[in-house]
Coordinates of C-alpha atoms in Angstrom, one line a residue:
M123 CA -28.9 -187.6 -244.1
A124 CA -29.0 -185.2 -246.6
R125 CA -28.0 -181.7 -245.7
P126 CA -30.5 -178.9 -246.2
P127 CA -30.3 -176.8 -249.4
L128 CA -30.3 -174.0 -247.5
T129 CA -27.2 -175.2 -245.1
L130 CA -25.2 -175.6 -248.6
A131 CA -26.0 -172.1 -249.8
A132 CA -24.8 -170.5 -246.6
L133 CA -21.8 -172.6 -247.2
A134 CA -21.3 -171.6 -250.8
T135 CA -20.6 -168.0 -249.5
A136 CA -17.9 -169.0 -247.5
A137 CA -16.5 -170.9 -250.3
V138 CA -16.6 -167.8 -252.1
P139 CA -16.1 -164.3 -250.9
G140 CA -18.5 -161.5 -251.5
L141 CA -21.0 -164.3 -253.1
E142 CA -24.7 -163.5 -252.7
V143 CA -27.2 -166.2 -253.0
R144 CA -30.9 -166.1 -254.2
G145 CA -32.0 -169.1 -254.8
A146 CA -31.0 -172.5 -253.9
R147 CA -32.7 -175.9 -255.0
A148 CA -31.4 -179.7 -254.3
H149 CA -29.7 -181.2 -257.4
T150 CA -29.9 -184.9 -258.0
R151 CA -28.6 -185.0 -261.7
R152 CA -25.7 -187.9 -261.3
S153 CA -25.3 -187.6 -258.0
H154 CA -25.9 -191.4 -257.4
A155 CA -26.2 -190.8 -253.5
A156 CA -22.7 -190.2 -253.5
F157 CA -23.3 -186.4 -252.9
D158 CA -25.0 -183.7 -251.3
A159 CA -25.6 -181.3 -254.1
V160 CA -27.4 -177.9 -254.4
E161 CA -27.8 -175.9 -257.2
L162 CA -27.2 -171.6 -256.5
L163 CA -28.6 -168.8 -258.2
T164 CA -26.7 -165.8 -257.8
A165 CA -27.4 -162.1 -257.1
D166 CA -25.0 -161.5 -260.5
D167 CA -26.9 -164.1 -262.0
R168 CA -24.3 -166.3 -261.8
H169 CA -25.3 -170.4 -262.0
L170 CA -23.2 -172.4 -259.7
I171 CA -23.6 -175.8 -258.0
I172 CA -22.2 -176.8 -254.5
R173 CA -20.8 -180.6 -254.1
V174 CA -20.1 -182.3 -250.8
P175 CA -19.5 -185.9 -250.8
R176 CA -21.1 -188.6 -248.6
S177 CA -18.4 -190.9 -248.4
Q178 CA -14.6 -191.2 -248.7
S179 CA -15.0 -193.0 -252.3
A180 CA -16.8 -189.9 -253.2
E181 CA -14.4 -187.5 -251.6
S182 CA -11.5 -189.0 -253.7
E183 CA -13.5 -188.9 -257.0
Q184 CA -14.1 -184.7 -256.0
S185 CA -10.5 -184.4 -255.3
A186 CA -9.5 -186.1 -258.4
D187 CA -11.7 -184.0 -260.6
L188 CA -10.4 -180.8 -259.3
V189 CA -6.8 -181.8 -260.0
A190 CA -8.0 -182.3 -263.4
L191 CA -10.1 -179.3 -263.7
R192 CA -7.5 -176.5 -262.5
G193 CA -5.2 -178.6 -264.7
M194 CA -7.4 -177.4 -267.9
S195 CA -6.5 -174.4 -268.9
P196 CA -8.7 -171.8 -270.8
G197 CA -6.6 -172.7 -273.6
I198 CA -7.1 -176.2 -273.4
R199 CA -10.9 -175.8 -273.0
S200 CA -11.0 -173.3 -275.7
R201 CA -10.1 -176.5 -278.2
L202 CA -13.6 -178.2 -277.3
A203 CA -16.9 -177.3 -278.6
F204 CA -18.6 -178.0 -275.2
R205 CA -18.4 -177.0 -271.9
V206 CA -16.2 -178.5 -268.6
P207 CA -17.1 -177.2 -265.2
I208 CA -15.0 -174.6 -263.8
F209 CA -13.6 -174.1 -260.2
V210 CA -15.3 -171.7 -258.1
G211 CA -14.4 -172.1 -254.4
Q212 CA -14.5 -174.4 -251.6
A213 CA -14.9 -174.6 -248.0
P214 CA -14.6 -177.4 -245.1
I215 CA -17.4 -179.0 -243.5
D216 CA -17.6 -181.8 -241.1
D217 CA -14.6 -184.0 -242.3
T218 CA -14.8 -183.1 -245.6
R219 CA -15.0 -180.3 -248.3
A220 CA -17.3 -178.7 -250.2
V221 CA -16.5 -177.4 -253.8
V222 CA -18.5 -175.0 -255.7
T223 CA -18.3 -174.6 -259.4
E224 CA -20.1 -173.4 -262.5
F225 CA -23.2 -175.2 -263.0
I226 CA -23.5 -176.4 -266.7
P227 CA -27.0 -177.0 -268.3
G228 CA -28.4 -179.7 -270.1
A229 CA -30.4 -183.0 -269.9
V230 CA -28.5 -186.6 -269.4
L231 CA -29.4 -189.1 -271.8
G232 CA -29.2 -192.7 -272.2
A233 CA -26.6 -194.5 -274.5
D234 CA -29.7 -195.4 -276.6
E235 CA -30.9 -192.1 -276.9
L236 CA -27.5 -189.9 -277.5
T237 CA -27.3 -192.5 -280.7
A238 CA -30.7 -192.8 -281.8
H239 CA -30.5 -189.6 -284.1
N240 CA -27.9 -188.4 -286.7
R241 CA -27.5 -185.1 -285.4
L242 CA -27.0 -185.5 -281.6
A243 CA -24.6 -189.1 -282.5
T244 CA -22.3 -186.9 -284.7
S245 CA -22.4 -184.3 -281.9
V246 CA -21.1 -187.0 -279.2
G247 CA -18.7 -188.7 -281.9
L248 CA -17.2 -185.1 -282.5
A249 CA -17.0 -184.4 -278.6
I250 CA -14.9 -187.7 -277.7
A251 CA -12.8 -187.3 -280.9
A252 CA -11.9 -183.6 -279.2
I253 CA -11.1 -184.7 -276.1
H254 CA -8.6 -187.5 -277.8
S255 CA -7.2 -184.6 -280.1
L256 CA -5.9 -182.2 -277.1
P257 CA -2.2 -182.1 -277.1
T258 CA -0.9 -184.6 -274.4
G259 CA 1.7 -181.8 -272.7
F260 CA -1.0 -180.5 -270.4
I261 CA -1.4 -183.8 -268.3
A262 CA 2.0 -184.0 -267.8
D263 CA 2.1 -180.3 -266.7
A264 CA -0.9 -181.2 -264.7
G265 CA 0.7 -184.3 -263.0
L266 CA -1.9 -186.6 -264.2
P267 CA -1.4 -190.0 -265.2
R268 CA 0.2 -191.4 -268.4
Q269 CA -0.2 -194.7 -269.6
T270 CA 1.8 -196.2 -272.6
A271 CA 0.3 -199.1 -274.8
D272 CA 2.2 -201.6 -272.8
Q273 CA 1.2 -200.1 -269.6
S274 CA -2.5 -200.2 -270.9
R275 CA -2.0 -204.2 -271.4
D276 CA -0.1 -204.6 -268.2
A277 CA -3.1 -203.1 -266.5
V278 CA -5.7 -205.4 -268.1
V279 CA -3.3 -208.5 -267.5
E280 CA -3.6 -207.5 -263.9
L281 CA -7.4 -206.8 -263.6
V282 CA -7.9 -210.1 -265.2
G283 CA -5.2 -211.9 -262.7
R284 CA -7.5 -210.3 -260.2
A285 CA -10.9 -211.5 -261.3
A286 CA -9.5 -215.0 -262.1
D287 CA -7.9 -215.3 -258.2
T288 CA -11.8 -214.9 -257.4
G289 CA -12.9 -218.3 -258.7
H290 CA -15.6 -216.8 -260.1
L291 CA -14.6 -216.1 -263.5
P292 CA -15.7 -218.4 -266.4
A293 CA -12.8 -220.2 -268.4
A294 CA -14.2 -219.4 -271.2
I295 CA -13.9 -215.4 -270.4
L296 CA -10.4 -215.8 -268.9
R297 CA -9.5 -217.6 -272.4
R298 CA -11.1 -214.6 -274.3
W299 CA -9.6 -211.9 -272.0
E300 CA -5.9 -213.8 -272.0
E301 CA -6.0 -214.2 -276.1
A302 CA -6.5 -210.3 -276.1
T303 CA -4.0 -209.3 -274.2
D304 CA -1.4 -212.2 -275.8
D305 CA -2.4 -210.1 -279.3
A306 CA 0.4 -207.9 -279.7
A307 CA -1.5 -206.2 -282.9
L308 CA -4.3 -205.4 -280.7
W309 CA -2.3 -202.6 -278.3
R310 CA -0.4 -200.9 -281.1
F311 CA -1.7 -197.3 -280.4
R312 CA -0.9 -194.0 -279.7
P313 CA -2.2 -192.9 -276.3
T314 CA -4.1 -189.8 -276.6
V315 CA -6.0 -187.9 -273.6
V316 CA -8.5 -189.6 -272.6
N317 CA -11.9 -188.6 -269.7
G318 CA -10.9 -192.0 -268.8
A319 CA -14.8 -193.0 -267.0
L320 CA -16.7 -191.5 -269.8
T321 CA -20.3 -192.8 -269.8
A322 CA -23.5 -191.7 -271.3
D323 CA -24.4 -190.3 -267.7
S324 CA -21.2 -188.0 -268.5
I325 CA -22.5 -186.3 -271.5
L326 CA -25.1 -183.2 -270.8
V327 CA -27.4 -182.5 -274.0
E328 CA -29.2 -179.2 -275.2
G329 CA -31.4 -179.9 -278.3
D330 CA -29.1 -181.9 -280.4
T331 CA -25.8 -180.7 -279.4
V332 CA -23.6 -182.1 -276.8
S333 CA -23.1 -179.1 -274.3
G334 CA -20.9 -179.9 -271.9
V335 CA -18.9 -183.1 -270.2
L336 CA -18.7 -184.0 -266.2
G337 CA -16.4 -186.2 -264.2
W338 CA -13.0 -185.5 -264.9
A339 CA -11.4 -187.5 -262.2
S340 CA -9.8 -190.2 -264.6
L341 CA -8.3 -187.7 -266.6
A342 CA -5.3 -189.0 -268.0
E343 CA -3.0 -189.8 -271.6
S344 CA -4.0 -193.2 -272.1
D345 CA -5.8 -195.5 -274.5
P346 CA -8.5 -193.9 -276.3
A347 CA -10.7 -196.9 -276.5
R348 CA -11.4 -196.2 -272.7
D349 CA -13.7 -193.8 -273.8
L350 CA -15.9 -195.8 -276.3
H351 CA -16.4 -199.0 -274.6
W352 CA -20.6 -198.0 -273.9
L353 CA -21.0 -196.5 -277.6
L354 CA -19.8 -199.3 -279.1
T355 CA -22.7 -201.2 -276.8
S356 CA -25.6 -198.7 -277.6
R357 CA -28.3 -199.7 -279.8
G358 CA -29.2 -196.2 -281.2
Q359 CA -30.0 -196.1 -284.7
A360 CA -27.4 -193.7 -285.3
A361 CA -24.4 -195.2 -283.6
E362 CA -22.7 -195.8 -286.7
A363 CA -22.8 -192.1 -287.3
A364 CA -21.2 -191.6 -284.0
L365 CA -18.1 -193.6 -284.7
G366 CA -18.2 -192.3 -288.2
A367 CA -17.9 -188.7 -286.6
Y368 CA -15.3 -189.9 -284.3
V369 CA -12.9 -191.5 -286.9
G370 CA -13.7 -188.5 -289.5
A371 CA -12.5 -186.0 -286.8
R372 CA -9.6 -188.0 -285.3
N373 CA -8.1 -187.1 -289.1
G374 CA -6.0 -190.9 -289.2
G375 CA -5.5 -191.1 -285.5
A376 CA -7.8 -194.1 -284.6
D377 CA -6.0 -197.2 -285.0
S378 CA -7.9 -200.1 -286.7
H379 CA -7.8 -202.4 -283.4
L380 CA -9.7 -199.4 -281.3
P381 CA -12.9 -201.2 -281.8
Q382 CA -11.7 -204.6 -280.2
R383 CA -10.1 -202.9 -277.4
A384 CA -12.9 -200.9 -276.5
L385 CA -15.3 -204.0 -276.5
L386 CA -12.9 -205.7 -274.3
Y387 CA -12.8 -202.8 -271.8
G388 CA -16.8 -202.9 -272.0
E389 CA -16.6 -206.5 -270.6
L390 CA -13.7 -206.0 -268.2
E391 CA -16.8 -203.9 -266.6
L392 CA -18.0 -206.9 -265.5
A393 CA -14.6 -208.0 -263.3
R394 CA -14.5 -204.7 -262.0
W395 CA -17.9 -205.4 -260.9
L396 CA -17.3 -208.9 -259.6
L397 CA -14.3 -207.6 -257.7
H398 CA -16.0 -204.9 -256.1
G399 CA -18.4 -207.3 -255.0
V400 CA -15.8 -209.2 -253.7
D401 CA -14.3 -206.6 -251.7
A402 CA -17.2 -205.3 -250.5
H403 CA -18.3 -209.0 -249.1
D404 CA -21.3 -208.6 -250.7
E405 CA -23.1 -211.6 -252.0
A406 CA -25.5 -209.6 -253.9
I407 CA -23.1 -208.0 -256.2
I408 CA -20.9 -211.2 -256.7
E409 CA -24.3 -213.1 -257.6
D410 CA -25.2 -210.1 -260.3
A411 CA -21.5 -210.2 -261.5
V412 CA -21.4 -213.8 -261.8
G413 CA -25.0 -214.0 -263.6
L414 CA -23.6 -211.1 -266.6
L415 CA -20.5 -213.1 -267.0
D416 CA -22.8 -216.3 -267.4
G417 CA -24.7 -214.4 -270.0
L418 CA -21.2 -213.0 -271.6
V419 CA -20.4 -216.5 -271.9
E420 CA -23.7 -217.7 -274.2
S421 CA -23.1 -214.8 -276.2
V422 CA -19.3 -215.9 -276.7
H423 CA -20.5 -219.5 -277.4
D424 CA -23.1 -218.6 -279.7
R425 CA -21.0 -216.1 -281.6
S426 CA -23.4 -213.0 -281.1
S427 CA -20.5 -211.3 -279.5
E428 CA -17.9 -209.7 -281.6
P429 CA -14.1 -211.6 -281.7
L430 CA -11.7 -209.4 -279.6
S431 CA -8.7 -210.6 -281.8
P432 CA -9.6 -209.8 -285.2
E433 CA -8.1 -211.5 -288.2
T434 CA -6.0 -209.0 -290.5
G435 CA -7.9 -207.2 -293.0
P436 CA -7.0 -204.6 -295.6
I437 CA -6.0 -200.9 -294.0
L438 CA -8.5 -198.5 -295.4
A439 CA -8.3 -194.7 -295.2
V440 CA -10.8 -192.8 -293.3
G441 CA -13.2 -192.2 -296.1
D442 CA -13.4 -195.6 -296.9
V443 CA -14.1 -196.3 -293.0
E444 CA -17.1 -193.8 -293.4
R445 CA -18.2 -195.6 -296.2
M446 CA -18.7 -198.6 -294.7
L447 CA -20.0 -197.2 -291.7
D448 CA -23.1 -195.8 -293.8
D449 CA -23.5 -198.7 -295.8
T450 CA -23.9 -201.1 -292.4
P451 CA -27.5 -202.0 -292.2
H452 CA -29.4 -200.7 -289.3
D453 CA -30.8 -204.2 -288.6
R454 CA -27.6 -205.6 -287.7
L455 CA -27.9 -204.0 -284.4
A456 CA -31.3 -205.9 -283.6
R457 CA -30.0 -208.5 -281.6
E458 CA -31.9 -210.5 -279.0
R459 CA -31.8 -209.1 -275.8
G460 CA -30.1 -212.2 -274.1
S461 CA -27.0 -211.2 -276.1
A462 CA -26.7 -207.9 -275.0
L463 CA -23.5 -206.4 -272.9
L464 CA -24.7 -204.8 -270.5
T465 CA -22.0 -202.2 -269.6
D466 CA -24.1 -199.2 -268.3
S467 CA -26.9 -201.4 -266.6
Y468 CA -24.6 -202.8 -263.5
D469 CA -22.8 -200.1 -262.6
F470 CA -21.9 -199.2 -258.7
S471 CA -24.6 -196.6 -258.3
E472 CA -27.1 -198.8 -259.0
L473 CA -26.8 -200.3 -255.5
E474 CA -25.6 -197.5 -253.8
R475 CA -29.1 -196.0 -254.7
H476 CA -30.9 -198.7 -253.9
D477 CA -28.9 -198.9 -250.1
A478 CA -29.9 -195.5 -249.7
G479 CA -33.5 -195.8 -250.6
E480 CA -33.6 -193.7 -253.5
R481 CA -36.3 -194.2 -255.9
P482 CA -34.9 -196.0 -259.2
T483 CA -33.6 -193.7 -261.8
P484 CA -36.0 -192.2 -264.3
P485 CA -36.2 -194.3 -267.3
M486 CA -34.4 -191.4 -269.9
D487 CA -31.1 -192.5 -267.8
A488 CA -31.8 -196.5 -268.2
T489 CA -29.8 -198.2 -271.1
A490 CA -29.6 -201.5 -272.4
P491 CA -27.0 -201.4 -275.0
M492 CA -26.6 -203.9 -277.4
P493 CA -22.8 -204.6 -279.3
L494 CA -22.2 -203.2 -282.4
D495 CA -21.0 -205.2 -285.1
L496 CA -17.2 -204.6 -285.7
S497 CA -16.6 -206.9 -288.5
D498 CA -16.3 -204.0 -290.8
W499 CA -14.1 -202.2 -289.5
G500 CA -10.5 -201.3 -291.2
D501 CA -7.6 -199.4 -289.9
A502 CA -8.5 -195.6 -290.0
T503 CA -4.9 -194.4 -290.4
P504 CA -3.8 -194.4 -294.2
P505 CA -0.5 -196.7 -294.2
R506 CA 2.8 -194.5 -294.3
P507 CA 5.2 -195.2 -296.9
A508 CA 7.5 -197.4 -294.9
D509 CA 4.4 -199.6 -293.8
R510 CA 3.9 -200.5 -297.8
T511 CA 7.3 -202.1 -298.0
T512 CA 6.8 -205.6 -297.6
G513 CA 9.3 -208.2 -298.1
H514 CA 10.1 -212.0 -296.2
D515 CA 12.5 -210.5 -294.2
Q516 CA 10.3 -207.9 -293.2
A517 CA 7.6 -210.1 -292.2
K518 CA 10.0 -212.5 -290.3
A519 CA 10.8 -209.5 -288.2
D520 CA 7.2 -208.7 -287.6
D521 CA 6.5 -212.3 -286.6
A522 CA 9.6 -212.6 -284.2
S523 CA 8.1 -208.9 -282.8
D524 CA 4.8 -209.8 -282.1
A525 CA 5.9 -213.4 -280.9
A526 CA 8.6 -211.7 -278.3
A527 CA 5.5 -209.2 -277.1
S528 CA 2.8 -212.0 -276.8
T529 CA 5.7 -213.7 -274.5
D530 CA 6.3 -210.7 -272.3
A531 CA 2.3 -210.3 -272.2
Q532 CA 2.0 -214.2 -271.1
A533 CA 4.6 -213.4 -268.2
R534 CA 3.0 -210.1 -267.2
R535 CA -0.3 -212.1 -266.6
N536 CA 1.2 -214.9 -264.8
A537 CA 3.0 -212.8 -262.8
A538 CA -0.7 -211.0 -262.1
S539 CA -2.3 -213.7 -261.3
S540 CA 0.3 -215.7 -259.3

């Protein structure tokens, strides 16, 4: 049963000494039935929010979010053009705790709406790039997770192995994912600061500008592609503008295979959904995940889904990539609905809201993303002088390195699957 707003308002005064509340109302944005949340208006005209977790998983998420927020110093926050929640206070309640943070105004839009128009799409791309451009030192200082490129690949190998062990993973998809983890070139990237769980409903919007980003429980140093899978599968007409703004703002820091890894992470959400159903012994979730995986098989067979291991192409500078994005016809996004990779439409909150008896999410939060055509992507990082030196000996060394990396990946995958 949801806790009444007045109860949480009174609890907020215990969490924040000297706080005087003159207004309170229930808050449902992004709650997904996992939290009791109440917006507060204080006597000194501050706008706050108090949230109380309703499950163990929600409590774990809140704790991780709190660690991340405390690790983001004012200096780190000043590098971002949008707001991040600020911790104000906390108080115990029942067997958990209530946390009070500053409230960030803004609307929550679907992925297609965020990429529908150039100005907003550009703001979205710049916001993600700003996160990925943060100095990584504070991640270690705050004790937050750090993951190398090899560790990122190992985590994917383990996830694929667990999904395969359920017996529900189609052979074509298993082969597709194994080929991606075996491709050493795909995993050559420099880890960055990532939100780690970024989706469309993490982003708050005012007008045509990103006003805030919520949900920092997975803040880490890791693969930047983790934050982009939802963007690559959006159907907005200005999706290319978002990607172009992101690439340009990274100033050469976006590796050439980032789009393929982002697409892989999007597909792996299906594996996570399947594993969630298996762990929860929920046949409805398992059946839904199997249906979505079957749809992915069809898109792979009819080649409407982009390959995860692209052929080696020319190395392009940032300006070349941006021009290619500008020249990409918008109608290339208009694929049939049946080939969609629904990376946002099946997140765990859908079933949680159903079980909690809540009404369906308003249409503005619904997404029906479609995969972007990645065939025109090149390397956004200009080659270093050493990279331009190519000879027979160097080619042999590169081939040997890739072969060794692929062998290691195969061994890791076998170990994870055994």
